[in-house]
PDB file of C-alpha atoms and ligand atoms in Angstrom:
ATOM      1  CA  PRO A   1     -51.827 -41.839 -55.637  1.00 93.00           C
ATOM      2  CA  VAL A   2     -53.005 -44.154 -52.875  1.00 96.00           C
ATOM      3  CA  ALA A   3     -50.609 -47.007 -52.044  1.00 97.00           C
ATOM      4  CA  ILE A   4     -52.541 -48.842 -49.319  1.00 98.00           C
ATOM      5  CA  GLU A   5     -56.284 -48.693 -48.835  1.00 98.00           C
ATOM      6  CA  PHE A   6     -58.216 -50.291 -45.972  1.00 98.00           C
ATOM      7  CA  ASP A   7     -61.895 -50.222 -46.843  1.00 98.00           C
ATOM      8  CA  ARG A   8     -64.196 -51.272 -43.980  1.00 98.00           C
ATOM      9  CA  VAL A   9     -61.877 -54.141 -43.110  1.00 98.00           C
ATOM     10  CA  GLY A  10     -63.026 -56.672 -40.553  1.00 98.00           C
ATOM     11  CA  PHE A  11     -60.932 -59.542 -39.271  1.00 98.00           C
ATOM     12  CA  GLY A  12     -60.867 -62.330 -36.689  1.00 98.00           C
ATOM     13  CA  TYR A  13     -58.151 -64.919 -36.166  1.00 97.00           C
ATOM     14  CA  PRO A  14     -59.275 -68.443 -37.122  1.00 94.00           C
ATOM     15  CA  GLY A  15     -61.697 -69.710 -34.464  1.00 94.00           C
ATOM     16  CA  GLY A  16     -61.498 -66.459 -32.494  1.00 95.00           C
ATOM     17  CA  PRO A  17     -63.673 -63.389 -32.052  1.00 97.00           C
ATOM     18  CA  PRO A  18     -63.440 -60.400 -34.413  1.00 97.00           C
ATOM     19  CA  VAL A  19     -60.395 -58.244 -33.588  1.00 98.00           C
ATOM     20  CA  LEU A  20     -60.813 -55.580 -36.302  1.00 98.00           C
ATOM     21  CA  HIS A  21     -64.039 -53.744 -37.114  1.00 98.00           C
ATOM     22  CA  GLU A  22     -64.748 -51.618 -40.189  1.00 98.00           C
ATOM     23  CA  VAL A  23     -61.194 -50.310 -40.429  1.00 98.00           C
ATOM     24  CA  THR A  24     -60.953 -47.592 -43.073  1.00 98.00           C
ATOM     25  CA  PHE A  25     -57.911 -45.465 -43.879  1.00 98.00           C
ATOM     26  CA  THR A  26     -55.547 -44.842 -46.781  1.00 98.00           C
ATOM     27  CA  VAL A  27     -51.805 -44.418 -47.047  1.00 98.00           C
ATOM     28  CA  ALA A  28     -50.662 -42.117 -49.853  1.00 97.00           C
ATOM     29  CA  ALA A  29     -47.716 -43.327 -51.929  1.00 97.00           C
ATOM     30  CA  GLY A  30     -44.388 -41.982 -50.688  1.00 96.00           C
ATOM     31  CA  THR A  31     -45.679 -41.040 -47.224  1.00 97.00           C
ATOM     32  CA  ARG A  32     -45.254 -42.342 -43.666  1.00 97.00           C
ATOM     33  CA  THR A  33     -48.191 -43.479 -41.583  1.00 97.00           C
ATOM     34  CA  ALA A  34     -47.777 -44.309 -37.898  1.00 97.00           C
ATOM     35  CA  LEU A  35     -50.169 -46.753 -36.246  1.00 98.00           C
ATOM     36  CA  VAL A  36     -50.599 -46.024 -32.555  1.00 97.00           C
ATOM     37  CA  GLY A  37     -52.838 -47.360 -29.798  1.00 96.00           C
ATOM     38  CA  PRO A  38     -52.786 -49.579 -26.738  1.00 96.00           C
ATOM     39  CA  SER A  39     -51.390 -53.097 -26.695  1.00 95.00           C
ATOM     40  CA  GLY A  40     -53.874 -55.509 -28.228  1.00 96.00           C
ATOM     41  CA  ALA A  41     -55.592 -52.798 -30.296  1.00 97.00           C
ATOM     42  CA  GLY A  42     -54.895 -54.618 -33.558  1.00 98.00           C
ATOM     43  CA  LYS A  43     -51.903 -52.711 -34.956  1.00 97.00           C
ATOM     44  CA  SER A  44     -49.683 -55.709 -35.756  1.00 96.00           C
ATOM     45  CA  THR A  45     -52.689 -57.507 -37.210  1.00 97.00           C
ATOM     46  CA  LEU A  46     -53.158 -54.640 -39.686  1.00 98.00           C
ATOM     47  CA  LEU A  47     -49.606 -55.172 -40.977  1.00 97.00           C
ATOM     48  CA  ALA A  48     -50.156 -58.930 -41.208  1.00 96.00           C
ATOM     49  CA  LEU A  49     -53.231 -58.325 -43.381  1.00 97.00           C
ATOM     50  CA  VAL A  50     -51.346 -56.080 -45.822  1.00 97.00           C
ATOM     51  CA  GLU A  51     -48.758 -58.834 -46.158  1.00 93.00           C
ATOM     52  CA  ARG A  52     -51.609 -61.283 -46.621  1.00 95.00           C
ATOM     53  CA  PHE A  53     -50.160 -63.402 -43.879  1.00 94.00           C
ATOM     54  CA  TYR A  54     -53.866 -63.517 -42.971  1.00 96.00           C
ATOM     55  CA  GLU A  55     -56.808 -62.594 -45.193  1.00 96.00           C
ATOM     56  CA  VAL A  56     -59.472 -60.049 -44.307  1.00 97.00           C
ATOM     57  CA  THR A  57     -62.786 -61.490 -43.122  1.00 97.00           C
ATOM     58  CA  SER A  58     -64.840 -58.619 -44.545  1.00 97.00           C
ATOM     59  CA  GLY A  59     -64.280 -55.434 -46.483  1.00 98.00           C
ATOM     60  CA  SER A  60     -61.292 -55.052 -48.761  1.00 98.00           C
ATOM     61  CA  LEU A  61     -57.641 -54.161 -48.657  1.00 98.00           C
ATOM     62  CA  ARG A  62     -56.014 -52.757 -51.784  1.00 98.00           C
ATOM     63  CA  LEU A  63     -52.415 -52.221 -52.752  1.00 97.00           C
ATOM     64  CA  ASP A  64     -51.972 -49.705 -55.576  1.00 96.00           C
ATOM     65  CA  GLY A  65     -55.668 -50.064 -56.300  1.00 96.00           C
ATOM     66  CA  VAL A  66     -55.674 -53.860 -56.542  1.00 97.00           C
ATOM     67  CA  ASP A  67     -57.247 -56.125 -53.928  1.00 97.00           C
ATOM     68  CA  VAL A  68     -54.378 -58.005 -52.249  1.00 97.00           C
ATOM     69  CA  ARG A  69     -56.346 -61.240 -52.727  1.00 95.00           C
ATOM     70  CA  ASP A  70     -55.898 -60.748 -56.473  1.00 96.00           C
ATOM     71  CA  LEU A  71     -52.141 -60.247 -56.312  1.00 96.00           C
ATOM     72  CA  PRO A  72     -49.932 -63.292 -56.854  1.00 95.00           C
ATOM     73  CA  ARG A  73     -47.573 -64.039 -53.952  1.00 92.00           C
ATOM     74  CA  ASP A  74     -44.427 -63.161 -55.880  1.00 91.00           C
ATOM     75  CA  VAL A  75     -45.875 -59.770 -56.852  1.00 93.00           C
ATOM     76  CA  LEU A  76     -46.798 -59.078 -53.215  1.00 93.00           C
ATOM     77  CA  ARG A  77     -43.335 -60.124 -52.075  1.00 88.00           C
ATOM     78  CA  ALA A  78     -41.661 -57.788 -54.572  1.00 89.00           C
ATOM     79  CA  ARG A  79     -43.802 -54.841 -53.503  1.00 93.00           C
ATOM     80  CA  LEU A  80     -43.687 -55.245 -49.740  1.00 93.00           C
ATOM     81  CA  GLY A  81     -40.940 -55.361 -47.187  1.00 90.00           C
ATOM     82  CA  TYR A  82     -41.963 -56.449 -43.719  1.00 90.00           C
ATOM     83  CA  VAL A  83     -39.822 -55.943 -40.647  1.00 90.00           C
ATOM     84  CA  GLU A  84     -41.295 -57.540 -37.584  1.00 87.00           C
ATOM     85  CA  GLN A  85     -40.774 -56.379 -34.030  1.00 85.00           C
ATOM     86  CA  GLU A  86     -38.628 -59.366 -33.156  1.00 83.00           C
ATOM     87  CA  ALA A  87     -36.749 -59.565 -36.424  1.00 84.00           C
ATOM     88  CA  PRO A  88     -35.001 -62.923 -36.645  1.00 84.00           C
ATOM     89  CA  VAL A  89     -31.285 -63.270 -37.226  1.00 86.00           C
ATOM     90  CA  LEU A  90     -30.540 -66.454 -39.144  1.00 85.00           C
ATOM     91  CA  ALA A  91     -27.755 -68.763 -38.078  1.00 85.00           C
ATOM     92  CA  GLY A  92     -24.924 -67.780 -40.369  1.00 91.00           C
ATOM     93  CA  THR A  93     -22.828 -64.838 -41.373  1.00 93.00           C
ATOM     94  CA  LEU A  94     -23.667 -61.185 -41.625  1.00 94.00           C
ATOM     95  CA  ARG A  95     -23.351 -61.469 -45.405  1.00 94.00           C
ATOM     96  CA  GLU A  96     -25.764 -64.424 -45.547  1.00 94.00           C
ATOM     97  CA  ASN A  97     -28.268 -62.540 -43.414  1.00 93.00           C
ATOM     98  CA  LEU A  98     -28.167 -59.593 -45.809  1.00 94.00           C
ATOM     99  CA  LEU A  99     -28.224 -61.451 -49.109  1.00 93.00           C
ATOM    100  CA  ILE A 100     -31.591 -63.151 -48.596  1.00 87.00           C
ATOM    101  CA  GLY A 101     -33.812 -61.743 -51.276  1.00 73.00           C
ATOM    102  CA  ALA A 102     -31.005 -59.806 -52.995  1.00 85.00           C
ATOM    103  CA  PRO A 103     -28.322 -62.382 -53.870  1.00 85.00           C
ATOM    104  CA  ASP A 104     -26.423 -60.327 -56.464  1.00 88.00           C
ATOM    105  CA  THR A 105     -25.543 -57.390 -54.250  1.00 92.00           C
ATOM    106  CA  THR A 106     -21.994 -56.082 -54.434  1.00 93.00           C
ATOM    107  CA  GLN A 107     -19.739 -55.980 -51.388  1.00 91.00           C
ATOM    108  CA  GLU A 108     -19.679 -52.198 -51.622  1.00 93.00           C
ATOM    109  CA  ARG A 109     -23.459 -51.941 -51.511  1.00 92.00           C
ATOM    110  CA  LEU A 110     -23.600 -54.342 -48.541  1.00 94.00           C
ATOM    111  CA  ARG A 111     -21.218 -52.147 -46.589  1.00 93.00           C
ATOM    112  CA  GLY A 112     -23.094 -49.040 -47.665  1.00 90.00           C
ATOM    113  CA  VAL A 113     -26.426 -50.375 -46.467  1.00 89.00           C
ATOM    114  CA  LEU A 114     -24.889 -51.438 -43.135  1.00 91.00           C
ATOM    115  CA  ASP A 115     -23.605 -47.902 -42.674  1.00 88.00           C
ATOM    116  CA  GLU A 116     -27.055 -46.542 -43.512  1.00 83.00           C
ATOM    117  CA  VAL A 117     -28.566 -48.405 -40.560  1.00 85.00           C
ATOM    118  CA  ASN A 118     -25.523 -47.741 -38.406  1.00 85.00           C
ATOM    119  CA  LEU A 119     -24.289 -51.333 -38.266  1.00 91.00           C
ATOM    120  CA  GLY A 120     -21.077 -50.753 -40.203  1.00 91.00           C
ATOM    121  CA  HIS A 121     -19.037 -51.542 -37.103  1.00 90.00           C
ATOM    122  CA  LEU A 122     -20.211 -55.187 -37.213  1.00 90.00           C
ATOM    123  CA  ALA A 123     -18.294 -55.796 -40.424  1.00 89.00           C
ATOM    124  CA  ARG A 124     -15.310 -53.760 -39.298  1.00 88.00           C
ATOM    125  CA  ARG A 125     -14.592 -55.027 -35.831  1.00 81.00           C
ATOM    126  CA  THR A 126     -13.480 -58.548 -36.813  1.00 82.00           C
ATOM    127  CA  PRO A 127     -11.020 -59.914 -39.379  1.00 86.00           C
ATOM    128  CA  GLU A 128     -13.912 -61.879 -40.929  1.00 89.00           C
ATOM    129  CA  GLY A 129     -15.653 -58.672 -41.939  1.00 92.00           C
ATOM    130  CA  LEU A 130     -18.956 -59.444 -43.659  1.00 94.00           C
ATOM    131  CA  ASP A 131     -18.329 -63.152 -43.052  1.00 94.00           C
ATOM    132  CA  VAL A 132     -18.520 -62.797 -39.288  1.00 93.00           C
ATOM    133  CA  GLN A 133     -21.008 -65.162 -37.630  1.00 93.00           C
ATOM    134  CA  VAL A 134     -23.982 -63.420 -36.061  1.00 93.00           C
ATOM    135  CA  GLY A 135     -26.541 -64.736 -33.594  1.00 87.00           C
ATOM    136  CA  GLU A 136     -25.981 -68.003 -31.804  1.00 85.00           C
ATOM    137  CA  GLY A 137     -22.303 -68.961 -31.728  1.00 86.00           C
ATOM    138  CA  GLY A 138     -21.240 -65.573 -33.038  1.00 89.00           C
ATOM    139  CA  VAL A 139     -21.740 -61.890 -32.378  1.00 88.00           C
ATOM    140  CA  LEU A 140     -24.916 -61.469 -30.351  1.00 89.00           C
ATOM    141  CA  LEU A 141     -27.100 -58.593 -31.461  1.00 89.00           C
ATOM    142  CA  SER A 142     -29.465 -56.591 -29.315  1.00 84.00           C
ATOM    143  CA  GLY A 143     -33.118 -56.412 -30.329  1.00 81.00           C
ATOM    144  CA  GLY A 144     -32.538 -52.989 -31.814  1.00 83.00           C
ATOM    145  CA  GLU A 145     -29.544 -54.217 -33.805  1.00 88.00           C
ATOM    146  CA  ARG A 146     -31.456 -57.221 -35.093  1.00 89.00           C
ATOM    147  CA  GLN A 147     -34.221 -54.955 -36.288  1.00 88.00           C
ATOM    148  CA  ARG A 148     -31.781 -52.673 -38.047  1.00 90.00           C
ATOM    149  CA  LEU A 149     -30.231 -55.698 -39.732  1.00 93.00           C
ATOM    150  CA  ALA A 150     -33.712 -56.631 -40.961  1.00 91.00           C
ATOM    151  CA  ILE A 151     -34.228 -53.066 -42.206  1.00 90.00           C
ATOM    152  CA  ALA A 152     -30.908 -53.279 -44.085  1.00 91.00           C
ATOM    153  CA  ARG A 153     -32.111 -56.540 -45.669  1.00 90.00           C
ATOM    154  CA  ALA A 154     -35.354 -54.845 -46.691  1.00 86.00           C
ATOM    155  CA  LEU A 155     -33.420 -51.895 -48.156  1.00 84.00           C
ATOM    156  CA  LEU A 156     -31.427 -54.261 -50.380  1.00 88.00           C
ATOM    157  CA  ALA A 157     -34.529 -55.929 -51.786  1.00 84.00           C
ATOM    158  CA  GLY A 158     -35.852 -52.438 -52.574  1.00 84.00           C
ATOM    159  CA  PRO A 159     -39.627 -52.832 -52.162  1.00 89.00           C
ATOM    160  CA  PRO A 160     -41.668 -49.637 -52.654  1.00 93.00           C
ATOM    161  CA  VAL A 161     -43.747 -50.311 -49.537  1.00 95.00           C
ATOM    162  CA  LEU A 162     -42.307 -51.085 -46.113  1.00 94.00           C
ATOM    163  CA  LEU A 163     -44.262 -52.395 -43.139  1.00 95.00           C
ATOM    164  CA  LEU A 164     -42.427 -51.922 -39.879  1.00 93.00           C
ATOM    165  CA  ASP A 165     -43.264 -53.023 -36.352  1.00 93.00           C
ATOM    166  CA  GLU A 166     -41.009 -51.029 -34.046  1.00 89.00           C
ATOM    167  CA  PRO A 167     -39.349 -52.735 -31.101  1.00 83.00           C
ATOM    168  CA  THR A 168     -40.961 -52.057 -27.728  1.00 80.00           C
ATOM    169  CA  SER A 169     -38.081 -52.879 -25.430  1.00 75.00           C
ATOM    170  CA  ASN A 170     -36.073 -50.028 -24.021  1.00 72.00           C
ATOM    171  CA  LEU A 171     -33.510 -48.784 -26.476  1.00 78.00           C
ATOM    172  CA  ASP A 172     -30.679 -46.649 -25.192  1.00 81.00           C
ATOM    173  CA  ALA A 173     -30.297 -43.189 -26.722  1.00 83.00           C
ATOM    174  CA  ARG A 174     -27.704 -44.399 -29.217  1.00 80.00           C
ATOM    175  CA  ASN A 175     -29.835 -47.320 -30.449  1.00 80.00           C
ATOM    176  CA  GLU A 176     -32.891 -45.107 -30.584  1.00 84.00           C
ATOM    177  CA  ALA A 177     -31.071 -42.581 -32.771  1.00 85.00           C
ATOM    178  CA  ALA A 178     -29.737 -45.380 -34.981  1.00 84.00           C
ATOM    179  CA  LEU A 179     -33.219 -46.819 -35.442  1.00 85.00           C
ATOM    180  CA  ARG A 180     -34.545 -43.395 -36.313  1.00 88.00           C
ATOM    181  CA  ARG A 181     -31.825 -42.894 -38.935  1.00 86.00           C
ATOM    182  CA  ALA A 182     -32.549 -46.336 -40.374  1.00 86.00           C
ATOM    183  CA  ILE A 183     -36.233 -45.437 -40.697  1.00 89.00           C
ATOM    184  CA  ASP A 184     -35.325 -42.116 -42.336  1.00 89.00           C
ATOM    185  CA  ALA A 185     -33.139 -44.028 -44.795  1.00 83.00           C
ATOM    186  CA  VAL A 186     -35.923 -46.408 -45.823  1.00 84.00           C
ATOM    187  CA  ALA A 187     -38.463 -43.590 -45.977  1.00 89.00           C
ATOM    188  CA  VAL A 188     -36.755 -42.007 -48.973  1.00 86.00           C
ATOM    189  CA  ARG A 189     -38.942 -42.700 -52.032  1.00 86.00           C
ATOM    190  CA  ARG A 190     -40.929 -45.323 -50.150  1.00 92.00           C
ATOM    191  CA  THR A 191     -44.314 -45.771 -48.541  1.00 96.00           C
ATOM    192  CA  LEU A 192     -44.126 -46.664 -44.848  1.00 96.00           C
ATOM    193  CA  LEU A 193     -46.721 -48.119 -42.544  1.00 97.00           C
ATOM    194  CA  ILE A 194     -45.183 -48.280 -39.073  1.00 97.00           C
ATOM    195  CA  VAL A 195     -46.497 -49.611 -35.791  1.00 96.00           C
ATOM    196  CA  ALA A 196     -45.037 -46.764 -33.745  1.00 94.00           C
ATOM    197  CA  HIS A 197     -43.881 -47.177 -30.167  1.00 89.00           C
ATOM    198  CA  ARG A 198     -41.556 -44.195 -30.263  1.00 86.00           C
ATOM    199  CA  LEU A 199     -42.608 -40.592 -30.034  1.00 86.00           C
ATOM    200  CA  ALA A 200     -40.070 -39.574 -32.698  1.00 86.00           C
ATOM    201  CA  THR A 201     -41.726 -41.911 -35.207  1.00 90.00           C
ATOM    202  CA  VAL A 202     -45.145 -40.501 -34.391  1.00 92.00           C
ATOM    203  CA  VAL A 203     -43.984 -36.891 -34.698  1.00 91.00           C
ATOM    204  CA  ASP A 204     -42.216 -37.579 -38.022  1.00 90.00           C
ATOM    205  CA  ALA A 205     -45.244 -39.289 -39.581  1.00 95.00           C
ATOM    206  CA  ASP A 206     -47.294 -37.627 -42.336  1.00 96.00           C
ATOM    207  CA  GLN A 207     -50.366 -39.295 -40.860  1.00 97.00           C
ATOM    208  CA  ILE A 208     -51.196 -40.912 -37.532  1.00 97.00           C
ATOM    209  CA  VAL A 209     -53.869 -43.581 -37.305  1.00 98.00           C
ATOM    210  CA  VAL A 210     -55.060 -44.236 -33.748  1.00 97.00           C
ATOM    211  CA  VAL A 211     -56.424 -47.750 -33.220  1.00 98.00           C
ATOM    212  CA  ASP A 212     -58.292 -48.926 -30.136  1.00 98.00           C
ATOM    213  CA  GLY A 213     -60.300 -52.106 -29.668  1.00 98.00           C
ATOM    214  CA  GLY A 214     -59.893 -53.004 -33.337  1.00 98.00           C
ATOM    215  CA  ARG A 215     -61.349 -49.710 -34.557  1.00 98.00           C
ATOM    216  CA  VAL A 216     -59.808 -46.578 -35.989  1.00 98.00           C
ATOM    217  CA  VAL A 217     -60.687 -43.903 -33.445  1.00 97.00           C
ATOM    218  CA  ALA A 218     -58.796 -40.968 -34.982  1.00 96.00           C
ATOM    219  CA  THR A 219     -56.619 -40.076 -37.952  1.00 96.00           C
ATOM    220  CA  GLY A 220     -54.655 -36.920 -38.617  1.00 94.00           C
ATOM    221  CA  THR A 221     -51.292 -35.251 -38.360  1.00 91.00           C
ATOM    222  CA  HIS A 222     -49.531 -34.885 -35.032  1.00 87.00           C
ATOM    223  CA  ASP A 223     -50.570 -31.216 -34.862  1.00 87.00           C
ATOM    224  CA  GLU A 224     -54.186 -32.008 -35.661  1.00 89.00           C
ATOM    225  CA  LEU A 225     -54.396 -34.744 -33.048  1.00 90.00           C
ATOM    226  CA  THR A 226     -52.698 -32.808 -30.266  1.00 84.00           C
ATOM    227  CA  VAL A 227     -54.951 -29.744 -30.456  1.00 69.00           C
ATOM    228  CA  VAL A 228     -56.590 -29.431 -27.039  1.00 60.00           C
ATOM    229  CA  SER A 229     -60.327 -29.004 -27.407  1.00 53.00           C
TER     230      SER A 229
HETATM  231  P1  LIG B 301     -51.310 -54.720 -31.181  1.00 84.90           P
HETATM  232  O1  LIG B 301     -50.327 -54.918 -32.275  1.00 84.90           O
HETATM  233  O2  LIG B 301     -52.075 -53.435 -31.299  1.00 84.90           O
HETATM  234  O3  LIG B 301     -50.734 -54.892 -29.812  1.00 84.90           O
HETATM  235  P2  LIG B 301     -52.398 -57.214 -32.149  1.00 84.90           P
HETATM  236  O4  LIG B 301     -52.693 -56.951 -33.565  1.00 84.90           O
HETATM  237  O5  LIG B 301     -51.159 -57.951 -31.826  1.00 84.90           O
HETATM  238  O6  LIG B 301     -52.451 -55.845 -31.333  1.00 84.90           O
HETATM  239  O7  LIG B 301     -53.610 -58.001 -31.483  1.00 84.90           O
HETATM  240  C1  LIG B 301     -54.965 -57.669 -31.704  1.00 84.90           C
HETATM  241  C2  LIG B 301     -55.837 -58.732 -31.071  1.00 84.90           C
HETATM  242  O8  LIG B 301     -55.673 -59.968 -31.770  1.00 84.90           O
HETATM  243  C3  LIG B 301     -55.531 -59.008 -29.607  1.00 84.90           C
HETATM  244  O9  LIG B 301     -56.742 -59.261 -28.961  1.00 84.90           O
HETATM  245  C4  LIG B 301     -54.685 -60.252 -29.673  1.00 84.90           C
HETATM  246  O10 LIG B 301     -54.830 -61.007 -28.517  1.00 84.90           O
HETATM  247  C5  LIG B 301     -55.244 -60.984 -30.881  1.00 84.90           C
HETATM  248  N1  LIG B 301     -54.225 -61.792 -31.564  1.00 84.90           N
HETATM  249  C6  LIG B 301     -53.043 -61.352 -32.039  1.00 84.90           C
HETATM  250  N2  LIG B 301     -52.370 -62.340 -32.659  1.00 84.90           N
HETATM  251  C7  LIG B 301     -53.151 -63.437 -32.573  1.00 84.90           C
HETATM  252  C8  LIG B 301     -53.033 -64.784 -33.042  1.00 84.90           C
HETATM  253  N3  LIG B 301     -51.958 -65.192 -33.742  1.00 84.90           N
HETATM  254  N4  LIG B 301     -54.045 -65.621 -32.761  1.00 84.90           N
HETATM  255  C9  LIG B 301     -55.144 -65.218 -32.102  1.00 84.90           C
HETATM  256  N5  LIG B 301     -55.335 -63.971 -31.644  1.00 84.90           N
HETATM  257  C10 LIG B 301     -54.355 -63.087 -31.879  1.00 84.90           C
HETATM  258  P1  LIG B 302     -33.122 -54.021 -27.325  1.00 84.90           P
HETATM  259  O1  LIG B 302     -33.219 -53.391 -25.973  1.00 84.90           O
HETATM  260  O2  LIG B 302     -32.040 -53.395 -28.170  1.00 84.90           O
HETATM  261  O3  LIG B 302     -34.435 -54.140 -28.061  1.00 84.90           O
HETATM  262  P2  LIG B 302     -33.378 -56.771 -26.507  1.00 84.90           P
HETATM  263  O4  LIG B 302     -34.063 -56.398 -25.240  1.00 84.90           O
HETATM  264  O5  LIG B 302     -34.184 -57.430 -27.574  1.00 84.90           O
HETATM  265  O6  LIG B 302     -32.584 -55.508 -27.111  1.00 84.90           O
HETATM  266  O7  LIG B 302     -32.136 -57.704 -26.210  1.00 84.90           O
HETATM  267  C1  LIG B 302     -31.515 -57.679 -24.954  1.00 84.90           C
HETATM  268  C2  LIG B 302     -30.321 -58.594 -24.889  1.00 84.90           C
HETATM  269  O8  LIG B 302     -30.581 -59.902 -25.453  1.00 84.90           O
HETATM  270  C3  LIG B 302     -29.161 -58.118 -25.717  1.00 84.90           C
HETATM  271  O9  LIG B 302     -28.476 -57.045 -25.149  1.00 84.90           O
HETATM  272  C4  LIG B 302     -28.300 -59.393 -25.792  1.00 84.90           C
HETATM  273  O10 LIG B 302     -27.496 -59.559 -24.677  1.00 84.90           O
HETATM  274  C5  LIG B 302     -29.353 -60.494 -25.858  1.00 84.90           C
HETATM  275  N1  LIG B 302     -29.383 -60.966 -27.246  1.00 84.90           N
HETATM  276  C6  LIG B 302     -29.469 -60.200 -28.316  1.00 84.90           C
HETATM  277  N2  LIG B 302     -29.430 -60.897 -29.444  1.00 84.90           N
HETATM  278  C7  LIG B 302     -29.337 -62.171 -29.100  1.00 84.90           C
HETATM  279  C8  LIG B 302     -29.242 -63.377 -29.828  1.00 84.90           C
HETATM  280  N3  LIG B 302     -29.259 -63.385 -31.162  1.00 84.90           N
HETATM  281  N4  LIG B 302     -29.158 -64.532 -29.151  1.00 84.90           N
HETATM  282  C9  LIG B 302     -29.155 -64.496 -27.800  1.00 84.90           C
HETATM  283  N5  LIG B 302     -29.214 -63.395 -27.064  1.00 84.90           N
HETATM  284  C10 LIG B 302     -29.301 -62.223 -27.680  1.00 84.90           C
END
C-alpha cells in the first residue's frame, strides 16, 4: 500500500513565488525514501507539506489514501513524527524532553530508547540519571545529539510515518554512525521520508527522489540512478 502520495503538488510560501511545481511521487508503506538535491530545491518544504505545517497550493497530497486537508490535526499528529534538522531541546530534564507526547512511558523503556539512539550515556554519566538537565544550564548537546534525542522522542510516540530532516553540519565518525543506527531503529516497521545529506542514508534508501528547482528530476534506487549512460 501507498503511505504518502504527492500528486502534481504545487506550492508557494505566502506572498512569495511558487517553490514547488507539479511534484509527483509516492512512498510505499514500510519503505525509506531519501530526498536529495541542492540547497533551496524544496526538500524541507516537502516535509512541511506532509505535516500540513503549510497547505499545498495546487494538486493533492494524500496520507494512506486520504487528502491531508481532510485529516483532523490530532489524527495527523498520531500518524506522523517529524524530526527537524535543528531539533530543539527544551529547557528541562532529559526525562521531560522524552516524555512529550508519550507521558506514560516506563523508566525501562526510556532507557531502552536512549540506548537505541546511542544516548544512553547521558542518563548514566550523572547521579541525576534521567533527571539530568539538558540544554541551557545543563548538559550541552551537539546538533547530532539533539537530533537523536528528537528521534528517541519520536520513537516513543510510535507514529507509523516519520519525516526526518538530517543535520547538515559536520558529524564526526562516531556521531555519524550513531545517527545511522538511530535511523535504522526507527525504520523498523515504519515509513520514512528523509531529507538526506549523508551518502549512507541515500544508499540505504528503497527509493531516491531527486529534487531541483522545486521539481522532481529523477526517482529510482541508488543503482538505477548511478548507472552511467
Ligand atoms: P531545501 O530543503 O531543498 O534546501 P527549502 O524547502 O528549504 O529547500 O526551500 C525551498 C525554497 O523555498 C527556497 O527558495 C527557499 O528560499 C524558500 N523558502 C523556504 N522556507 C521559506 C519560508 N519560510 N518563507 C519563504 N520562503 C521559504
Ligand atoms: P553537530 O556537528 O553534531 O551537528 P552542531 O554543529 O549543531 O553539532 O553543534 C556544535 C556545538 O554547539 C556543540 O558541540 C556544542 O558545543 C554547541 N551546542 C550544542 N548544543 C547546545 C545547546 N543546547 N546550547 C548551546 N550550545 C550548544
